[in-house]
Amino acid sequence: MVLIDGQSGSLSTTNNLVRVRVTRSVQGQWTLARDLSGGRSFGAEPNSPATDNTYQRSATVGVSLLYSSANGRNFYFDDFFVTDTTAPLLVRAVAVDARTVDAVFNEAVDSAAASQPAHYRLATGAVPATAQVSALNPAVVRLTFATDFSSTNQLQVRQVADLYGNLAAGPLPATFAGVPVAPKPGELLITEIMARETPVVGLPASEFVELYNNTPGKVLSLRGVRLLKPGSSTAAVLPDTARLLPGQYAVVCGSTRTAQFASYGKVYGPTNFPSLTNAGDQLVLRGRDGTTLFEVAYADTWYRDQRKAAGGWSLEMLDPANYCGGAENWQASQDASGGTPGRRNSVATANPDRTPPTLLRAVALTASTIRVYFGEKLDSAAAANPALYAVQGSASTVPVVSRAAPLGPDFRAVDLAVSPALQPSQPLTLTVARATDCAGNASGPLRATNVALPEAAQPGDIVLNEVLFNHAPGGVYFVELLNRSLRYVSLQGYQLSHQKTSGTGTAIISPPVPYVLAPGQLVALTSAPIFCKRSTPRAATRRRCWP
């Protein structure tokens, strides 16, 4: 490649002393200048300068000569001198992963200055934890930060010098995009659910859920994210190319229904999309590593409108900042079409959770395990501290809590490992020093609750104590059970037979979760516990209403 051809006929004598100077600017502009007397009064060649950026750097420099065989020994060179008076420039910044970025300069930089993390800063003020000059290419410095990048970032560099000591005081700016990152819990949400799609109001007659990127600046990679119902053997897996920008929505529906939602924005149709039960269901989003990202257990009572609960209207989340909120943070859509797939929810409003969790009850599952139930979702990391739980009793040896395991996917319960073993029907008192919910609200010491290892009941221990078969308007039917014994008895798996005089009937299995009835304790079995409590307020202090 020839960039500048010197003027022909410039030299015609036998002995010619010539000094040559070649310069290249940062922009790639080459200049050839010479002094034919051997001095330093350089004059540029007529066709100089020329611009070329084909090669940004080289390992060597040399002279190539084209001559006749007679002049092979008549060339001599001396006074080679290479200098640089230009400070380095930041060419670009390239994200390597969620927290690592390469700062690329136009020339090699001095490692002493370039390895100082304090010389680099994001526009947010974040400073890297480490700065390392590449051994393979000293024009590249790899920076590692403590937190994930946003979708758009600006790097600023100061006080970096090249190998000749030319200092770039800066700031030298470069903008770079963050790479898509896997979502963390609370960053990817389900914000809308269409479970009863008919009768149609205005949306396609198909079930769907809406996903939302609940971050201010991260691009989320949804690669391998699974949508499932707990207990199911299959899951809807999002494709490798799926991603969401900050604040962006996406509709997820059955694989054969994507065309129906094409006009609503981003849509994914994975196979094995779960069937959404009209009356209520539990849905979970899990990351590729199995981490629970989001969980919701909706019910048809969440619509707060019987007409809309009949079909054609979606359930919408009120406040994504309160994503752990249950029924209080959802209601039927107010949009005339029946929902808002792919866009901001019609019911969107601030709905913060400022209430700390409550302790509901505790049940001894085995002689070495106590399960503690709370009134809302907990911060699973905080709840895993065994020092928060204490067992007290009158026995000479009181069990000690050695491990606390919050139970996913909703984290409303914690299993405590205790030793020595619990003794049957020996009541103990459990206290919780502090409980923190998903929103960060922390309680003070929670009230004590009794717990005991249950025993098998004997005939006559548990009896039907009261039956309401003709309730008042607004009330509900219930059957009351009484523990007449001195034993603590678990009712899990018990069956209540609704048998007619003809011999036919149904068996009702109750309750669905571990429940222990203490000596002398009452419990009412009913289809609607809240109405049961309202209809019998005087009994509320002695009897619990159980679904």
XYZ file of C-alpha atoms in Angstrom, residues 96-518:
423
model
C -18.400 -7.759 28.753
C -21.057 -8.923 31.201
C -23.533 -7.447 33.668
C -20.798 -5.799 35.783
C -17.673 -5.733 33.598
C -16.767 -3.221 30.891
C -13.655 -2.805 28.720
C -12.318 0.741 28.280
C -10.611 0.793 24.854
C -8.025 3.528 24.161
C -6.404 4.504 20.857
C -2.959 3.532 22.137
C -1.259 1.612 24.902
C -1.640 3.223 28.317
C 0.680 3.388 31.285
C -0.346 0.585 33.657
C 0.543 2.535 36.808
C -2.102 5.199 36.163
C -4.543 3.043 34.216
C -4.781 0.447 37.020
C -6.188 2.964 39.505
C -9.972 2.375 39.942
C -10.389 5.978 41.123
C -9.575 7.182 37.585
C -12.845 5.706 36.271
C -16.413 6.574 37.120
C -19.906 6.015 35.769
C -22.250 8.969 35.380
C -24.167 7.559 38.359
C -21.081 8.034 40.523
C -20.190 4.341 40.720
C -16.454 3.568 40.823
C -15.102 0.164 39.730
C -13.811 -2.271 42.306
C -10.890 -3.229 40.051
C -9.119 -1.869 36.952
C -6.788 -4.206 35.070
C -4.736 -3.420 31.953
C -4.890 -6.236 29.404
C -1.663 -8.205 29.036
C -2.519 -8.984 25.409
C -3.525 -5.464 24.416
C -2.274 -2.648 26.702
C -4.729 -0.239 25.079
C -7.604 -2.050 26.869
C -8.460 -1.713 30.571
C -11.027 -4.088 32.083
C -13.209 -2.535 34.790
C -15.322 -4.552 37.228
C -18.144 -2.876 39.172
C -20.031 -4.060 42.243
C -23.529 -3.701 40.758
C -25.224 -4.438 37.442
C -25.154 -1.856 34.667
C -28.243 -0.020 33.479
C -29.499 -0.332 29.924
C -27.566 2.864 28.983
C -24.379 3.932 30.791
C -21.675 6.589 30.474
C -18.090 5.905 31.505
C -15.789 8.812 32.364
C -11.982 8.438 32.485
C -9.513 10.841 34.107
C -5.746 11.050 34.653
C -4.673 8.283 32.266
C -1.332 8.563 30.418
C 0.240 6.766 27.468
C 3.658 5.080 27.456
C 5.347 8.421 26.621
C 3.861 10.181 29.616
C 1.261 12.186 27.710
C -1.510 12.715 30.252
C -5.210 12.841 29.437
C -6.659 14.851 32.304
C -10.187 14.148 31.116
C -12.913 13.518 31.608
C -12.907 11.237 28.552
C -16.508 10.032 28.046
C -17.853 6.907 26.351
C -21.413 5.595 26.315
C -22.152 1.879 26.351
C -25.191 -0.365 26.615
C -25.557 -2.860 29.427
C -25.828 -6.495 28.431
C -29.117 -8.294 29.149
C -29.009 -9.865 32.601
C -30.974 -12.639 34.227
C -33.772 -11.256 36.422
C -33.564 -11.368 40.188
C -36.547 -11.885 42.516
C -38.952 -8.968 42.177
C -37.492 -7.720 38.875
C -39.753 -9.743 36.558
C -43.437 -9.688 37.522
C -46.790 -11.011 36.406
C -48.923 -7.854 36.379
C -52.064 -9.020 34.564
C -53.970 -12.323 34.424
C -56.789 -13.288 32.074
C -58.169 -16.513 33.552
C -61.826 -16.348 32.429
C -61.622 -15.105 28.840
C -65.302 -15.524 27.938
C -67.781 -13.992 27.474
C -65.630 -11.657 25.386
C -65.699 -7.963 26.304
C -63.127 -6.651 23.849
C -59.962 -8.716 24.123
C -59.093 -11.944 22.267
C -60.867 -15.006 23.635
C -57.650 -16.481 25.014
C -56.027 -16.840 28.398
C -52.853 -14.825 28.941
C -50.565 -13.342 31.534
C -48.611 -10.113 31.257
C -44.929 -9.872 32.222
C -43.317 -6.605 33.322
C -39.681 -5.522 33.728
C -39.837 -3.955 37.180
C -36.392 -2.316 37.036
C -35.469 1.315 36.298
C -32.504 0.533 34.075
C -31.804 -3.158 33.416
C -32.358 -5.055 30.200
C -33.639 -8.440 31.361
C -32.819 -11.642 29.536
C -35.802 -13.987 29.859
C -33.839 -16.897 28.460
C -34.984 -20.074 30.189
C -37.472 -18.319 32.508
C -40.255 -20.778 33.348
C -43.930 -20.079 33.966
C -45.608 -22.890 35.869
C -48.141 -23.999 38.424
C -46.575 -25.662 41.502
C -46.932 -29.420 41.365
C -47.137 -29.481 37.580
C -44.720 -31.720 35.677
C -44.457 -29.235 32.787
C -43.601 -25.561 32.450
C -43.796 -22.890 29.771
C -40.175 -21.967 28.991
C -39.446 -18.604 27.371
C -37.086 -18.617 24.345
C -33.383 -17.754 24.416
C -34.017 -14.512 22.516
C -36.674 -13.208 24.915
C -35.781 -9.962 26.642
C -37.478 -6.932 28.177
C -36.282 -3.348 28.355
C -36.740 -1.381 31.601
C -40.450 -0.794 32.197
C -41.446 -2.895 29.181
C -44.377 -5.332 29.066
C -44.854 -8.624 27.226
C -47.893 -10.844 26.738
C -47.422 -14.581 27.312
C -50.078 -16.921 25.931
C -50.490 -20.345 24.368
C -48.251 -21.180 21.413
C -51.211 -21.197 18.995
C -52.600 -17.839 20.214
C -49.732 -15.428 19.544
C -51.280 -14.018 16.349
C -54.299 -12.849 18.364
C -52.045 -10.616 20.493
C -49.679 -9.369 17.759
C -51.185 -5.880 17.875
C -50.621 -5.590 21.633
C -46.823 -5.344 21.449
C -44.276 -7.931 22.459
C -45.776 -11.416 22.742
C -44.345 -14.848 23.520
C -46.147 -18.127 22.962
C -44.209 -20.938 24.655
C -45.450 -24.493 24.591
C -47.005 -25.877 27.782
C -48.635 -22.568 28.687
C -50.550 -23.462 31.877
C -54.328 -23.573 31.934
C -55.571 -20.792 34.220
C -58.313 -21.963 36.562
C -61.236 -19.533 36.662
C -61.823 -19.708 40.413
C -58.173 -19.232 41.307
C -54.714 -20.683 40.877
C -51.079 -20.297 41.857
C -48.575 -19.130 39.242
C -44.804 -19.018 39.633
C -41.980 -17.519 37.573
C -38.667 -19.316 38.017
C -35.246 -18.406 36.644
C -32.953 -20.739 34.763
C -31.234 -21.632 38.039
C -34.535 -22.499 39.740
C -34.767 -19.284 41.761
C -38.329 -18.134 42.432
C -38.637 -14.741 40.736
C -42.322 -14.080 41.405
C -45.363 -15.890 42.794
C -49.043 -15.080 42.853
C -51.997 -17.111 44.095
C -55.039 -15.348 42.652
C -58.709 -15.989 43.440
C -61.965 -14.929 41.821
C -62.694 -12.774 44.881
C -59.843 -10.498 43.762
C -62.013 -8.976 41.022
C -64.006 -7.046 43.667
C -66.829 -7.051 41.130
C -69.121 -10.061 40.663
C -70.115 -8.946 37.167
C -66.517 -8.798 35.978
C -65.669 -12.043 37.757
C -68.161 -13.765 35.441
C -65.716 -13.456 32.530
C -64.106 -11.264 29.879
C -62.185 -9.077 32.336
C -58.596 -9.482 33.462
C -57.094 -9.114 36.913
C -54.576 -6.263 37.091
C -51.891 -5.422 39.637
C -52.261 -1.980 41.200
C -48.691 -1.224 42.278
C -45.616 -3.101 40.967
C -43.580 -1.620 43.822
C -45.769 -3.680 46.167
C -45.421 -6.851 44.107
C -45.708 -9.086 47.187
C -49.131 -7.688 48.005
C -51.911 -10.218 47.530
C -55.614 -9.512 47.184
C -55.142 -5.912 48.335
C -52.934 -5.186 45.305
C -55.130 -6.674 42.556
C -58.552 -5.966 41.105
C -60.531 -6.250 37.890
C -59.428 -4.115 34.961
C -61.208 -0.799 34.443
C -60.374 -0.607 30.737
C -63.396 -0.710 28.427
C -61.862 -3.589 26.453
C -61.615 -5.777 29.545
C -57.870 -5.484 30.089
C -54.608 -3.784 29.161
C -52.252 -6.458 27.777
C -48.859 -5.037 26.846
C -49.365 -1.609 28.414
C -49.769 0.190 31.745
C -52.564 -1.232 33.842
C -55.800 0.723 34.000
C -55.919 0.357 37.803
C -52.308 1.478 38.317
C -51.888 3.524 41.480
C -49.555 3.798 44.448
C -50.486 1.091 46.939
C -47.558 0.685 49.348
C -47.336 -1.980 52.039
C -46.455 -0.349 55.348
C -47.689 -3.123 57.656
C -45.252 -5.627 59.194
C -46.096 -9.338 59.095
C -48.106 -11.092 61.794
C -47.562 -14.498 63.360
C -50.599 -16.708 62.702
C -49.806 -20.057 64.294
C -47.232 -22.808 64.685
C -47.611 -26.560 64.141
C -45.274 -29.405 65.096
C -44.934 -31.480 61.921
C -42.607 -34.011 63.526
C -40.736 -34.371 66.788
C -37.899 -32.297 65.294
C -39.713 -29.837 62.978
C -42.004 -26.899 63.767
C -43.750 -25.026 60.952
C -44.512 -21.347 61.619
C -47.200 -19.560 59.558
C -47.220 -15.803 58.915
C -49.878 -13.474 57.545
C -47.938 -12.402 54.428
C -44.886 -13.136 52.306
C -41.598 -12.835 54.139
C -38.143 -11.681 53.171
C -36.779 -15.198 52.783
C -33.178 -14.189 53.515
C -34.097 -12.487 56.788
C -36.467 -15.283 57.819
C -33.680 -17.864 57.480
C -31.933 -16.614 60.644
C -32.547 -19.245 63.376
C -31.604 -16.765 66.106
C -34.956 -15.001 65.553
C -36.948 -17.942 66.905
C -37.135 -19.202 70.484
C -38.978 -22.079 72.153
C -39.901 -21.913 75.832
C -41.577 -24.388 78.141
C -41.828 -25.826 81.632
C -39.823 -28.966 80.877
C -36.281 -29.271 82.174
C -34.940 -29.547 78.626
C -36.296 -26.987 76.154
C -35.745 -27.517 72.391
C -33.379 -25.122 70.629
C -33.876 -23.906 67.054
C -30.840 -24.896 64.971
C -32.085 -24.100 61.454
C -34.779 -21.957 59.818
C -35.929 -22.779 56.262
C -38.465 -20.419 54.603
C -40.850 -22.348 52.334
C -41.176 -21.245 48.711
C -42.583 -20.273 46.427
C -44.651 -17.845 48.527
C -42.497 -17.776 51.715
C -45.432 -17.420 54.095
C -44.182 -20.249 56.308
C -40.861 -21.228 57.898
C -39.784 -24.715 58.979
C -37.715 -24.769 62.170
C -35.400 -27.654 63.039
C -35.361 -28.180 66.814
C -33.568 -30.458 69.242
C -33.947 -32.293 71.520
C -37.117 -33.920 70.212
C -40.567 -32.606 71.111
C -42.681 -34.745 73.421
C -46.300 -35.637 72.496
C -48.953 -33.204 73.799
C -46.411 -31.231 75.808
C -47.234 -27.584 75.027
C -44.424 -25.139 74.376
C -44.369 -21.427 73.599
C -42.826 -20.129 70.378
C -41.787 -16.486 70.019
C -40.380 -14.596 67.039
C -38.073 -11.686 67.817
C -38.586 -10.040 64.440
C -40.246 -10.843 61.120
C -39.601 -8.886 57.922
C -41.996 -9.001 54.987
C -41.184 -8.907 51.288
C -41.625 -5.111 51.238
C -39.061 -4.637 54.016
C -41.468 -3.903 56.879
C -40.022 -5.336 60.097
C -42.089 -6.228 63.140
C -41.120 -5.995 66.751
C -41.280 -9.099 68.938
C -44.345 -11.073 67.858
C -46.853 -12.528 70.255
C -46.196 -15.981 71.637
C -48.064 -18.955 70.208
C -48.452 -22.435 71.656
C -47.173 -25.470 69.837
C -47.182 -29.165 70.731
C -46.430 -32.460 69.011
C -49.852 -33.957 68.151
C -50.992 -37.473 68.996
C -53.388 -39.838 67.291
C -56.961 -39.230 68.426
C -59.031 -41.913 70.051
C -62.730 -42.484 69.274
C -64.747 -39.754 70.936
C -61.847 -37.308 71.268
C -63.044 -35.108 68.377
C -66.805 -34.565 68.201
C -69.300 -32.512 66.197
C -70.225 -29.792 68.646
C -72.442 -27.487 66.544
C -74.030 -27.435 63.090
C -75.483 -24.422 61.263
C -77.662 -25.762 58.445
C -80.089 -22.833 58.079
C -78.015 -19.665 58.118
C -79.254 -16.085 58.176
C -79.060 -13.933 55.019
C -75.421 -13.237 54.260
C -74.221 -16.107 56.438
C -72.724 -19.503 55.586
C -73.123 -23.102 56.671
C -70.575 -24.505 59.111
C -69.835 -27.560 61.229
C -68.045 -27.039 64.532
C -65.578 -29.558 65.949
C -64.509 -29.820 69.605
C -61.449 -31.562 71.030
C -62.763 -33.181 74.224
C -59.490 -34.891 75.075
C -56.297 -33.815 76.795
C -54.342 -34.561 73.625
C -53.161 -32.232 70.871
C -54.662 -33.705 67.691
C -53.768 -32.982 64.037
C -56.842 -32.690 61.797
C -54.895 -32.972 58.558
C -56.394 -35.724 56.422
C -59.603 -36.004 58.448
C -62.757 -36.600 56.419
C -66.173 -35.173 57.132
C -68.859 -37.184 55.356
C -71.894 -35.359 54.015
C -74.173 -38.391 53.841
C -77.850 -38.425 53.001
C -80.422 -40.817 54.487
C -80.341 -42.740 51.221
C -76.713 -43.651 51.899
C -75.251 -41.453 49.173
C -73.105 -38.405 49.791
C -69.645 -36.879 49.575
C -66.552 -36.882 51.733
C -64.889 -33.566 52.533
C -61.196 -33.801 53.367
C -60.174 -31.159 55.879
C -58.021 -29.237 56.381
C -55.673 -28.927 53.379
C -52.666 -27.896 55.518
C -51.387 -29.071 58.915
C -53.743 -27.946 61.652
C -53.599 -28.996 65.311
C -56.568 -28.792 67.661
C -55.570 -28.195 71.281
